[in-house]
mmCIF file of C-alpha atoms and ligand atoms in Angstrom:
data_model
loop_
_atom_site.group_PDB
_atom_site.id
_atom_site.type_symbol
_atom_site.label_atom_id
_atom_site.label_comp_id
_atom_site.label_asym_id
_atom_site.label_seq_id
_atom_site.Cartn_x
_atom_site.Cartn_y
_atom_site.Cartn_z
ATOM 1 C CA UNK A 1 19.593 9.496 -2.464
ATOM 2 C CA UNK A 2 22.725 8.105 -4.124
ATOM 3 C CA UNK A 3 22.860 4.366 -4.412
ATOM 4 C CA UNK A 4 25.815 3.418 -2.267
ATOM 5 C CA UNK A 5 27.083 -0.075 -1.654
ATOM 6 C CA UNK A 6 24.477 -1.650 0.572
ATOM 7 C CA UNK A 7 23.234 1.702 1.928
ATOM 8 C CA UNK A 8 20.880 0.778 4.758
ATOM 9 C CA UNK A 9 17.212 1.760 4.404
ATOM 10 C CA UNK A 10 14.744 1.374 7.280
ATOM 11 C CA UNK A 11 11.493 -0.194 6.078
ATOM 12 C CA UNK A 12 8.786 0.306 8.703
ATOM 13 C CA UNK A 13 6.000 -2.217 8.171
ATOM 14 C CA UNK A 14 8.369 -4.303 6.056
ATOM 15 C CA UNK A 15 6.831 -7.569 7.306
ATOM 16 C CA UNK A 16 3.557 -6.607 5.606
ATOM 17 C CA UNK A 17 2.328 -6.994 2.042
ATOM 18 C CA UNK A 18 3.770 -3.978 0.226
ATOM 19 C CA UNK A 19 6.697 -3.498 2.637
ATOM 20 C CA UNK A 20 8.022 -7.027 2.048
ATOM 21 C CA UNK A 21 7.901 -6.578 -1.731
ATOM 22 C CA UNK A 22 9.726 -3.267 -1.392
ATOM 23 C CA UNK A 23 12.379 -4.839 0.853
ATOM 24 C CA UNK A 24 13.009 -7.367 -1.905
ATOM 25 C CA UNK A 25 13.206 -4.635 -4.566
ATOM 26 C CA UNK A 26 15.672 -2.686 -2.389
ATOM 27 C CA UNK A 27 17.835 -5.765 -1.939
ATOM 28 C CA UNK A 28 17.765 -6.488 -5.675
ATOM 29 C CA UNK A 29 18.978 -2.922 -6.284
ATOM 30 C CA UNK A 30 21.916 -3.201 -3.870
ATOM 31 C CA UNK A 31 20.478 -1.676 -0.684
ATOM 32 C CA UNK A 32 20.254 -3.277 2.739
ATOM 33 C CA UNK A 33 16.606 -3.210 3.853
ATOM 34 C CA UNK A 34 16.295 -3.146 7.650
ATOM 35 C CA UNK A 35 12.724 -4.074 8.539
ATOM 36 C CA UNK A 36 11.151 -2.440 11.609
ATOM 37 C CA UNK A 37 7.742 -3.955 12.422
ATOM 38 C CA UNK A 38 5.623 -4.880 15.447
ATOM 39 C CA UNK A 39 4.148 -7.902 13.577
ATOM 40 C CA UNK A 40 0.596 -6.812 14.451
ATOM 41 C CA UNK A 41 -0.472 -7.754 10.929
ATOM 42 C CA UNK A 42 2.823 -8.653 9.269
ATOM 43 C CA UNK A 43 4.741 -11.942 9.181
ATOM 44 C CA UNK A 44 8.258 -12.678 10.376
ATOM 45 C CA UNK A 45 8.583 -15.135 7.456
ATOM 46 C CA UNK A 46 8.109 -12.252 5.029
ATOM 47 C CA UNK A 47 11.369 -10.645 6.221
ATOM 48 C CA UNK A 48 14.028 -12.287 4.060
ATOM 49 C CA UNK A 49 16.351 -9.671 2.639
ATOM 50 C CA UNK A 50 17.967 -8.010 5.642
ATOM 51 C CA UNK A 51 17.894 -7.586 9.419
ATOM 52 C CA UNK A 52 14.651 -7.525 11.392
ATOM 53 C CA UNK A 53 13.966 -5.200 14.319
ATOM 54 C CA UNK A 54 10.837 -6.030 16.337
ATOM 55 C CA UNK A 55 9.471 -2.653 17.412
ATOM 56 C CA UNK A 56 6.560 -0.251 17.333
ATOM 57 C CA UNK A 57 6.657 3.018 15.403
ATOM 58 C CA UNK A 58 5.134 4.796 18.404
ATOM 59 C CA UNK A 59 8.343 4.023 20.322
ATOM 60 C CA UNK A 60 10.592 6.934 19.321
ATOM 61 C CA UNK A 61 13.537 5.781 21.385
ATOM 62 C CA UNK A 62 13.573 2.277 19.855
ATOM 63 C CA UNK A 63 13.310 3.837 16.403
ATOM 64 C CA UNK A 64 16.246 6.134 17.149
ATOM 65 C CA UNK A 65 18.294 3.162 18.332
ATOM 66 C CA UNK A 66 17.498 1.244 15.139
ATOM 67 C CA UNK A 67 18.451 4.228 12.952
ATOM 68 C CA UNK A 68 21.789 4.569 14.754
ATOM 69 C CA UNK A 69 22.628 0.881 15.078
ATOM 70 C CA UNK A 70 22.121 0.142 11.391
ATOM 71 C CA UNK A 71 23.529 3.416 10.014
ATOM 72 C CA UNK A 72 20.234 4.162 8.270
ATOM 73 C CA UNK A 73 20.401 6.626 5.356
ATOM 74 C CA UNK A 74 16.702 6.793 4.440
ATOM 75 C CA UNK A 75 13.325 5.506 5.608
ATOM 76 C CA UNK A 76 10.409 3.987 3.712
ATOM 77 C CA UNK A 77 7.380 4.153 6.001
ATOM 78 C CA UNK A 78 4.609 1.562 5.495
ATOM 79 C CA UNK A 79 3.732 0.721 9.103
ATOM 80 C CA UNK A 80 0.180 1.491 10.097
ATOM 81 C CA UNK A 81 -3.391 0.288 10.240
ATOM 82 C CA UNK A 82 -5.140 -0.127 6.906
ATOM 83 C CA UNK A 83 -8.770 -1.263 7.176
ATOM 84 C CA UNK A 84 -11.130 1.542 6.189
ATOM 85 C CA UNK A 85 -14.180 0.052 7.980
ATOM 86 C CA UNK A 86 -12.280 -0.424 11.226
ATOM 87 C CA UNK A 87 -11.123 3.191 11.085
ATOM 88 C CA UNK A 88 -14.769 4.318 11.194
ATOM 89 C CA UNK A 89 -15.382 2.220 14.330
ATOM 90 C CA UNK A 90 -12.047 3.042 16.026
ATOM 91 C CA UNK A 91 -10.741 6.369 14.684
ATOM 92 C CA UNK A 92 -8.634 6.985 17.812
ATOM 93 C CA UNK A 93 -6.646 3.811 17.158
ATOM 94 C CA UNK A 94 -5.895 4.945 13.606
ATOM 95 C CA UNK A 95 -4.759 8.409 14.704
ATOM 96 C CA UNK A 96 -2.542 6.800 17.313
ATOM 97 C CA UNK A 97 -0.805 4.276 15.034
ATOM 98 C CA UNK A 98 -0.819 6.193 11.766
ATOM 99 C CA UNK A 99 -0.443 9.808 12.877
ATOM 100 C CA UNK A 100 1.250 9.602 16.305
ATOM 101 C CA UNK A 101 3.431 6.791 14.888
ATOM 102 C CA UNK A 102 4.535 9.096 12.062
ATOM 103 C CA UNK A 103 5.210 11.952 14.538
ATOM 104 C CA UNK A 104 7.462 9.601 16.460
ATOM 105 C CA UNK A 105 9.262 8.455 13.290
ATOM 106 C CA UNK A 106 9.797 12.044 12.116
ATOM 107 C CA UNK A 107 11.236 12.947 15.539
ATOM 108 C CA UNK A 108 13.657 10.022 15.481
ATOM 109 C CA UNK A 109 14.750 10.877 11.915
ATOM 110 C CA UNK A 110 15.261 14.568 12.765
ATOM 111 C CA UNK A 111 17.333 13.733 15.849
ATOM 112 C CA UNK A 112 19.510 11.248 13.943
ATOM 113 C CA UNK A 113 19.901 13.394 10.824
ATOM 114 C CA UNK A 114 18.190 10.933 8.443
ATOM 115 C CA UNK A 115 17.290 13.094 5.466
ATOM 116 C CA UNK A 116 14.931 11.154 3.184
ATOM 117 C CA UNK A 117 11.478 9.678 3.731
ATOM 118 C CA UNK A 118 9.168 7.833 1.353
ATOM 119 C CA UNK A 119 5.670 7.539 2.815
ATOM 120 C CA UNK A 120 2.765 5.178 2.007
ATOM 121 C CA UNK A 121 -0.115 7.466 1.267
ATOM 122 C CA UNK A 122 -3.304 6.469 -0.459
ATOM 123 C CA UNK A 123 -5.939 7.307 -3.054
ATOM 124 C CA UNK A 124 -8.175 7.526 0.038
ATOM 125 C CA UNK A 125 -7.033 11.173 0.384
ATOM 126 C CA UNK A 126 -9.207 11.965 -2.657
ATOM 127 C CA UNK A 127 -12.393 10.629 -1.067
ATOM 128 C CA UNK A 128 -15.054 10.590 -3.737
ATOM 129 C CA UNK A 129 -12.603 10.748 -6.607
ATOM 130 C CA UNK A 130 -11.582 13.326 -9.149
ATOM 131 C CA UNK A 131 -13.255 16.251 -10.810
ATOM 132 C CA UNK A 132 -15.624 14.188 -12.925
ATOM 133 C CA UNK A 133 -17.032 10.724 -12.223
ATOM 134 C CA UNK A 134 -14.982 8.885 -14.851
ATOM 135 C CA UNK A 135 -11.936 11.153 -15.081
ATOM 136 C CA UNK A 136 -8.505 10.076 -13.921
ATOM 137 C CA UNK A 137 -7.311 11.806 -10.761
ATOM 138 C CA UNK A 138 -4.318 14.157 -10.792
ATOM 139 C CA UNK A 139 -2.426 14.960 -7.606
ATOM 140 C CA UNK A 140 -3.989 18.416 -7.320
ATOM 141 C CA UNK A 141 -7.565 17.051 -7.307
ATOM 142 C CA UNK A 142 -9.578 18.100 -4.228
ATOM 143 C CA UNK A 143 -8.652 16.256 -1.024
ATOM 144 C CA UNK A 144 -11.725 15.121 0.861
ATOM 145 C CA UNK A 145 -11.113 11.776 2.574
ATOM 146 C CA UNK A 146 -14.277 9.769 3.180
ATOM 147 C CA UNK A 147 -12.974 7.866 6.224
ATOM 148 C CA UNK A 148 -10.812 8.386 9.312
ATOM 149 C CA UNK A 149 -8.256 6.155 7.562
ATOM 150 C CA UNK A 150 -8.023 8.648 4.683
ATOM 151 C CA UNK A 151 -7.895 11.538 7.190
ATOM 152 C CA UNK A 152 -4.833 9.998 8.846
ATOM 153 C CA UNK A 153 -3.029 9.617 5.505
ATOM 154 C CA UNK A 154 -3.682 13.263 4.590
ATOM 155 C CA UNK A 155 -2.665 14.445 8.068
ATOM 156 C CA UNK A 156 0.621 12.531 7.729
ATOM 157 C CA UNK A 157 1.289 14.144 4.347
ATOM 158 C CA UNK A 158 0.788 17.616 5.833
ATOM 159 C CA UNK A 159 3.017 16.819 8.773
ATOM 160 C CA UNK A 160 5.794 15.426 6.565
ATOM 161 C CA UNK A 161 5.587 18.454 4.273
ATOM 162 C CA UNK A 162 5.937 20.797 7.269
ATOM 163 C CA UNK A 163 8.941 18.842 8.540
ATOM 164 C CA UNK A 164 10.545 19.047 5.088
ATOM 165 C CA UNK A 165 10.175 22.841 5.132
ATOM 166 C CA UNK A 166 11.363 23.187 8.719
ATOM 167 C CA UNK A 167 14.284 20.764 8.846
ATOM 168 C CA UNK A 168 15.365 20.137 5.260
ATOM 169 C CA UNK A 169 13.973 16.601 5.110
ATOM 170 C CA UNK A 170 13.261 15.362 1.568
ATOM 171 C CA UNK A 171 9.859 13.643 1.475
ATOM 172 C CA UNK A 172 7.874 11.749 -1.140
ATOM 173 C CA UNK A 173 4.315 10.616 -0.403
ATOM 174 C CA UNK A 174 3.241 7.877 -2.797
ATOM 175 C CA UNK A 175 -0.545 7.755 -3.130
ATOM 176 C CA UNK A 176 -1.228 4.142 -4.000
ATOM 177 C CA UNK A 177 -4.370 3.058 -5.742
ATOM 178 C CA UNK A 178 -5.330 -0.651 -5.379
ATOM 179 C CA UNK A 179 -2.278 -2.793 -4.661
ATOM 180 C CA UNK A 180 -2.620 -6.420 -5.768
ATOM 181 C CA UNK A 181 -0.718 -9.421 -7.139
ATOM 182 C CA UNK A 182 2.338 -11.128 -5.686
ATOM 183 C CA UNK A 183 6.050 -11.367 -6.348
ATOM 184 C CA UNK A 184 6.779 -13.756 -9.259
ATOM 185 C CA UNK A 185 9.087 -15.783 -6.949
ATOM 186 C CA UNK A 186 6.067 -16.726 -4.780
ATOM 187 C CA UNK A 187 8.173 -16.148 -1.660
ATOM 188 C CA UNK A 188 5.917 -13.281 -0.571
ATOM 189 C CA UNK A 189 2.379 -12.169 -1.319
ATOM 190 C CA UNK A 190 -0.792 -10.666 0.087
ATOM 191 C CA UNK A 191 -1.939 -12.018 3.479
ATOM 192 C CA UNK A 192 -4.213 -9.560 5.259
ATOM 193 C CA UNK A 193 -6.405 -10.503 8.189
ATOM 194 C CA UNK A 194 -9.156 -9.625 7.700
ATOM 195 C CA UNK A 195 -8.807 -9.486 3.940
ATOM 196 C CA UNK A 196 -10.821 -6.613 2.483
ATOM 197 C CA UNK A 197 -9.374 -6.475 -1.029
ATOM 198 C CA UNK A 198 -11.350 -7.621 -4.036
ATOM 199 C CA UNK A 199 -8.820 -9.783 -5.905
ATOM 200 C CA UNK A 200 -7.837 -12.136 -3.031
ATOM 201 C CA UNK A 201 -11.491 -12.314 -1.961
ATOM 202 C CA UNK A 202 -12.613 -13.241 -5.486
ATOM 203 C CA UNK A 203 -9.865 -15.888 -5.692
ATOM 204 C CA UNK A 204 -10.808 -17.316 -2.274
ATOM 205 C CA UNK A 205 -14.464 -17.474 -3.344
ATOM 206 C CA UNK A 206 -13.522 -19.204 -6.606
ATOM 207 C CA UNK A 207 -11.266 -21.733 -4.864
ATOM 208 C CA UNK A 208 -13.969 -22.502 -2.301
ATOM 209 C CA UNK A 209 -11.836 -21.116 0.531
ATOM 210 C CA UNK A 210 -14.181 -18.296 1.370
ATOM 211 C CA UNK A 211 -17.807 -17.302 1.144
ATOM 212 C CA UNK A 212 -19.282 -16.326 -2.204
ATOM 213 C CA UNK A 213 -18.280 -12.817 -3.130
ATOM 214 C CA UNK A 214 -20.682 -9.920 -2.666
ATOM 215 C CA UNK A 215 -20.486 -7.236 -5.329
ATOM 216 C CA UNK A 216 -21.469 -4.015 -3.595
ATOM 217 C CA UNK A 217 -23.693 -2.263 -6.110
ATOM 218 C CA UNK A 218 -24.214 -2.706 -9.851
ATOM 219 C CA UNK A 219 -25.996 0.593 -10.424
ATOM 220 C CA UNK A 220 -23.065 3.024 -10.422
ATOM 221 C CA UNK A 221 -22.582 5.499 -13.242
ATOM 222 C CA UNK A 222 -19.921 3.341 -14.932
ATOM 223 C CA UNK A 223 -20.014 1.301 -18.171
ATOM 224 C CA UNK A 224 -21.145 -1.956 -16.481
ATOM 225 C CA UNK A 225 -22.609 -0.431 -13.303
ATOM 226 C CA UNK A 226 -19.897 -1.688 -10.934
ATOM 227 C CA UNK A 227 -17.101 0.363 -9.360
ATOM 228 C CA UNK A 228 -13.959 1.136 -11.341
ATOM 229 C CA UNK A 229 -10.616 0.883 -9.574
ATOM 230 C CA UNK A 230 -6.981 1.191 -10.656
ATOM 231 C CA UNK A 231 -5.169 -2.083 -9.799
ATOM 232 C CA UNK A 232 -1.406 -1.780 -9.490
ATOM 233 C CA UNK A 233 0.868 -4.822 -9.257
ATOM 234 C CA UNK A 234 2.709 -4.863 -5.944
ATOM 235 C CA UNK A 235 6.043 -5.405 -7.743
ATOM 236 C CA UNK A 236 5.427 -2.222 -9.763
ATOM 237 C CA UNK A 237 4.556 -0.461 -6.527
ATOM 238 C CA UNK A 238 7.789 -1.685 -4.944
ATOM 239 C CA UNK A 239 9.751 -0.332 -7.922
ATOM 240 C CA UNK A 240 8.057 3.063 -7.445
ATOM 241 C CA UNK A 241 9.473 3.211 -3.897
ATOM 242 C CA UNK A 242 12.998 2.585 -5.109
ATOM 243 C CA UNK A 243 12.501 5.295 -7.763
ATOM 244 C CA UNK A 244 11.228 7.719 -5.078
ATOM 245 C CA UNK A 245 14.235 6.942 -2.904
ATOM 246 C CA UNK A 246 16.599 7.738 -5.772
ATOM 247 C CA UNK A 247 14.715 10.720 -7.257
ATOM 248 C CA UNK A 248 16.862 13.803 -7.711
ATOM 249 C CA UNK A 249 15.162 16.110 -5.202
ATOM 250 C CA UNK A 250 16.710 18.882 -3.121
ATOM 251 C CA UNK A 251 16.752 19.013 0.662
ATOM 252 C CA UNK A 252 13.465 20.446 1.914
ATOM 253 C CA UNK A 253 11.432 19.234 -1.088
ATOM 254 C CA UNK A 254 8.135 17.435 -0.585
ATOM 255 C CA UNK A 255 6.316 15.679 -3.424
ATOM 256 C CA UNK A 256 3.041 13.762 -3.506
ATOM 257 C CA UNK A 257 2.786 11.329 -6.397
ATOM 258 C CA UNK A 258 0.024 8.999 -7.598
ATOM 259 C CA UNK A 259 1.049 5.396 -8.153
ATOM 260 C CA UNK A 260 -1.404 3.753 -10.492
ATOM 261 C CA UNK A 261 -1.782 2.700 -14.122
ATOM 262 C CA UNK A 262 -4.315 5.205 -15.424
ATOM 263 C CA UNK A 263 -6.612 2.315 -16.419
ATOM 264 C CA UNK A 264 -9.694 1.359 -14.441
ATOM 265 C CA UNK A 265 -11.065 -2.181 -14.127
ATOM 266 C CA UNK A 266 -14.630 -2.743 -12.956
ATOM 267 C CA UNK A 267 -15.592 -5.249 -10.259
ATOM 268 C CA UNK A 268 -17.276 -7.385 -12.929
ATOM 269 C CA UNK A 269 -14.098 -7.305 -15.045
ATOM 270 C CA UNK A 270 -12.076 -8.501 -12.056
ATOM 271 C CA UNK A 271 -14.606 -11.253 -11.310
ATOM 272 C CA UNK A 272 -14.439 -12.359 -14.949
ATOM 273 C CA UNK A 273 -10.605 -12.312 -15.019
ATOM 274 C CA UNK A 274 -10.435 -14.414 -11.842
ATOM 275 C CA UNK A 275 -12.997 -16.852 -13.267
ATOM 276 C CA UNK A 276 -10.929 -17.243 -16.440
ATOM 277 C CA UNK A 277 -7.711 -17.798 -14.474
ATOM 278 C CA UNK A 278 -9.286 -20.376 -12.143
ATOM 279 C CA UNK A 279 -11.215 -22.104 -14.920
ATOM 280 C CA UNK A 280 -14.730 -21.583 -13.619
ATOM 281 C CA UNK A 281 -17.021 -18.723 -12.648
ATOM 282 C CA UNK A 282 -16.550 -16.935 -9.329
ATOM 283 C CA UNK A 283 -19.618 -17.499 -7.118
ATOM 284 C CA UNK A 284 -21.002 -14.083 -6.346
ATOM 285 C CA UNK A 285 -24.138 -12.139 -5.571
ATOM 286 C CA UNK A 286 -25.085 -8.495 -5.919
ATOM 287 C CA UNK A 287 -25.480 -6.529 -2.700
ATOM 288 C CA UNK A 288 -26.332 -2.938 -1.890
ATOM 289 C CA UNK A 289 -23.822 -0.144 -2.382
ATOM 290 C CA UNK A 290 -21.656 0.596 0.628
ATOM 291 C CA UNK A 291 -21.665 4.065 2.100
ATOM 292 C CA UNK A 292 -18.861 6.216 0.745
ATOM 293 C CA UNK A 293 -17.800 3.982 -2.180
ATOM 294 C CA UNK A 294 -16.969 6.256 -5.134
ATOM 295 C CA UNK A 295 -17.962 5.057 -8.624
ATOM 296 C CA UNK A 296 -14.443 5.437 -9.948
ATOM 297 C CA UNK A 297 -10.935 5.881 -8.514
ATOM 298 C CA UNK A 298 -8.364 5.833 -11.289
ATOM 299 C CA UNK A 299 -4.980 7.558 -11.121
ATOM 300 C CA UNK A 300 -3.545 10.028 -13.523
ATOM 301 C CA UNK A 301 0.002 8.625 -13.329
ATOM 302 C CA UNK A 302 1.824 11.280 -15.437
ATOM 303 C CA UNK A 303 3.612 12.876 -12.510
ATOM 304 C CA UNK A 304 5.177 9.535 -11.513
ATOM 305 C CA UNK A 305 6.539 9.252 -15.045
ATOM 306 C CA UNK A 306 7.879 12.807 -15.094
ATOM 307 C CA UNK A 307 9.305 13.030 -11.571
ATOM 308 C CA UNK A 308 10.320 9.444 -10.830
ATOM 309 C CA UNK A 309 10.826 8.056 -14.328
ATOM 310 C CA UNK A 310 8.480 5.277 -13.232
ATOM 311 C CA UNK A 311 5.575 3.573 -14.921
ATOM 312 C CA UNK A 312 3.849 0.243 -14.378
ATOM 313 C CA UNK A 313 5.131 -2.739 -16.372
ATOM 314 C CA UNK A 314 3.472 -5.759 -14.720
ATOM 315 C CA UNK A 315 0.017 -4.379 -13.965
ATOM 316 C CA UNK A 316 -2.275 -5.836 -16.632
ATOM 317 C CA UNK A 317 -5.291 -7.322 -14.875
ATOM 318 C CA UNK A 318 -4.488 -10.791 -16.242
ATOM 319 C CA UNK A 319 -0.908 -10.655 -14.915
ATOM 320 C CA UNK A 320 -2.010 -9.415 -11.492
ATOM 321 C CA UNK A 321 -4.630 -12.147 -11.211
ATOM 322 C CA UNK A 322 -2.239 -14.863 -12.441
ATOM 323 C CA UNK A 323 0.393 -13.887 -9.841
ATOM 324 C CA UNK A 324 -2.172 -13.547 -7.030
ATOM 325 C CA UNK A 325 -3.668 -16.938 -7.885
ATOM 326 C CA UNK A 326 -0.278 -18.680 -7.906
ATOM 327 C CA UNK A 327 0.455 -17.146 -4.493
ATOM 328 C CA UNK A 328 -2.910 -18.301 -3.105
ATOM 329 C CA UNK A 329 -2.081 -21.825 -4.230
ATOM 330 C CA UNK A 330 1.436 -21.752 -2.721
ATOM 331 C CA UNK A 331 1.933 -23.158 0.801
ATOM 332 C CA UNK A 332 2.885 -20.034 2.705
ATOM 333 C CA UNK A 333 2.748 -17.834 5.749
ATOM 334 C CA UNK A 334 -0.692 -16.459 6.536
ATOM 335 C CA UNK A 335 -2.331 -19.472 4.862
ATOM 336 C CA UNK A 336 -4.653 -19.958 7.822
ATOM 337 C CA UNK A 337 -6.223 -16.521 7.557
ATOM 338 C CA UNK A 338 -8.175 -17.119 4.399
ATOM 339 C CA UNK A 339 -11.282 -18.845 5.754
ATOM 340 C CA UNK A 340 -11.954 -16.007 8.156
ATOM 341 C CA UNK A 341 -11.773 -13.285 5.569
ATOM 342 C CA UNK A 342 -14.707 -10.956 5.499
ATOM 343 C CA UNK A 343 -16.480 -10.808 2.188
ATOM 344 C CA UNK A 344 -16.063 -7.184 1.376
ATOM 345 C CA UNK A 345 -13.763 -5.150 -0.770
ATOM 346 C CA UNK A 346 -12.584 -1.635 -0.199
ATOM 347 C CA UNK A 347 -10.157 0.954 -1.401
ATOM 348 C CA UNK A 348 -7.470 1.800 1.065
HETATM 349 N N1 NAD B 401 -2.790 -2.483 0.288
HETATM 350 C C1 NAD B 401 -3.203 -1.427 -0.416
HETATM 351 O O1 NAD B 401 -3.886 -1.563 -1.437
HETATM 352 C C2 NAD B 401 -2.852 -0.025 0.047
HETATM 353 C C3 NAD B 401 -3.367 1.066 -0.673
HETATM 354 C C4 NAD B 401 -3.020 2.356 -0.270
HETATM 355 C C5 NAD B 401 -2.162 2.555 0.811
HETATM 356 N N2 NAD B 401 -1.688 1.471 1.508
HETATM 357 C C6 NAD B 401 -0.786 1.734 2.642
HETATM 358 O O2 NAD B 401 0.382 0.973 2.461
HETATM 359 C C7 NAD B 401 0.923 0.572 3.727
HETATM 360 C C8 NAD B 401 1.176 -0.929 3.730
HETATM 361 O O3 NAD B 401 -0.046 -1.601 3.431
HETATM 362 P P1 NAD B 401 -0.091 -3.187 3.370
HETATM 363 O O4 NAD B 401 -1.224 -3.565 2.482
HETATM 364 O O5 NAD B 401 1.258 -3.722 3.090
HETATM 365 O O6 NAD B 401 -0.516 -3.499 4.888
HETATM 366 P P2 NAD B 401 -0.022 -4.661 5.886
HETATM 367 O O7 NAD B 401 -1.017 -4.698 7.004
HETATM 368 O O8 NAD B 401 0.251 -5.912 5.147
HETATM 369 O O9 NAD B 401 1.360 -4.068 6.418
HETATM 370 C C9 NAD B 401 1.428 -3.119 7.469
HETATM 371 C C10 NAD B 401 2.603 -3.514 8.345
HETATM 372 O O10 NAD B 401 2.747 -2.533 9.374
HETATM 373 C C11 NAD B 401 2.970 -3.210 10.624
HETATM 374 N N3 NAD B 401 2.504 -2.287 11.677
HETATM 375 C C12 NAD B 401 1.245 -1.845 11.883
HETATM 376 N N4 NAD B 401 1.231 -0.993 12.939
HETATM 377 C C13 NAD B 401 2.509 -0.894 13.390
HETATM 378 C C14 NAD B 401 3.133 -0.174 14.437
HETATM 379 N N5 NAD B 401 2.418 0.630 15.253
HETATM 380 N N6 NAD B 401 4.465 -0.304 14.623
HETATM 381 C C15 NAD B 401 5.204 -1.131 13.806
HETATM 382 N N7 NAD B 401 4.665 -1.839 12.804
HETATM 383 C C16 NAD B 401 3.318 -1.731 12.589
HETATM 384 C C17 NAD B 401 2.176 -4.494 10.511
HETATM 385 O O11 NAD B 401 2.621 -5.511 11.399
HETATM 386 C C18 NAD B 401 2.396 -4.860 9.045
HETATM 387 O O12 NAD B 401 3.551 -5.668 8.870
HETATM 388 C C19 NAD B 401 -0.061 1.043 4.781
HETATM 389 O O13 NAD B 401 0.413 2.256 5.341
HETATM 390 C C20 NAD B 401 -1.336 1.278 3.981
HETATM 391 O O14 NAD B 401 -2.135 2.270 4.587
HETATM 392 C C21 NAD B 401 -2.013 0.193 1.149
#
């Protein structure tokens, strides 16, 4: 998509963690981000860089109205449910929000002639990881989601690809690895309820705002026995969305692209980095492995470099932890959620 003066981009889920950071990146690059969100887990205070439309992605008519009213040229689609554990207990809910919601969005875009979509996919489509336990994962690695959450992300990719072929939509699915950190301005940051991600949980445990952290398994086939994950700074992730929006792709093209760093950090390395940033050790204990946790999920990010001209610049573990810690210490929206966070960490 050409960068026009204040071209309007609909950001579904733009009141949430990654969506809000992307809205800011769009604004900084000269676009007008129009956030469309039902605020089920997002925050009105996180919408700061353009108009807000309160709506549900399952409401095709309201979506169509928003596309028309704001003269939308492209959509970045974050809205959906994200907790892996909850998807096992309530798979129907996840298919309804994530898959039926995407059907409704695709219908509204087709009817209004909106030709470009960037979709939040996930490393969860790879399930147990790549071809070997410690190898980085390329996009053509086997797809075998280990949860209904991952199933919904893969189903959405297939559906978007089919719509690209049928109607000339241009689609990019970005498969995120572990998003973390916060915008350097401290205006926005991570505020999930319940929080299931390791870095905010480790910080909460260290600051005494949450229970001691449980490390789920220290007997994996990895150098220190704990799981390896690829942590990507949310500002880098936001930049990847802008690059996907602007990528030179023909009508009808569909691309799936990993967004990660190519470097894994173990749970113990994260715990140590948080301890160093806070100034004392993170209280933690070792628990049993959780069902379905792969030993290693680390992206091969070459395709993002080749196709989008994108690579991570702010994603060292120390930088991510420093930004996340500053955000946790900043008075902010979502501040009340921390004490109720569940002490678990997952890849979504
Ligand atoms: N956080 C990660 O590490 C990660 C990793 C891989 C993929 N993802 C994907 O990225 C996207 C954003 O994740 P996040 O961490 O920012 O989550 P988030 O919960 O902070 O944001 C999701 C937003 O979607 C909104 N929403 C949910 N259902 C909706 C509906 N039916 N209609 C309208 N709005 C709705 C919520 O109110 C919220 O603002 C999700 O699709 C998630 O699956 C996240």
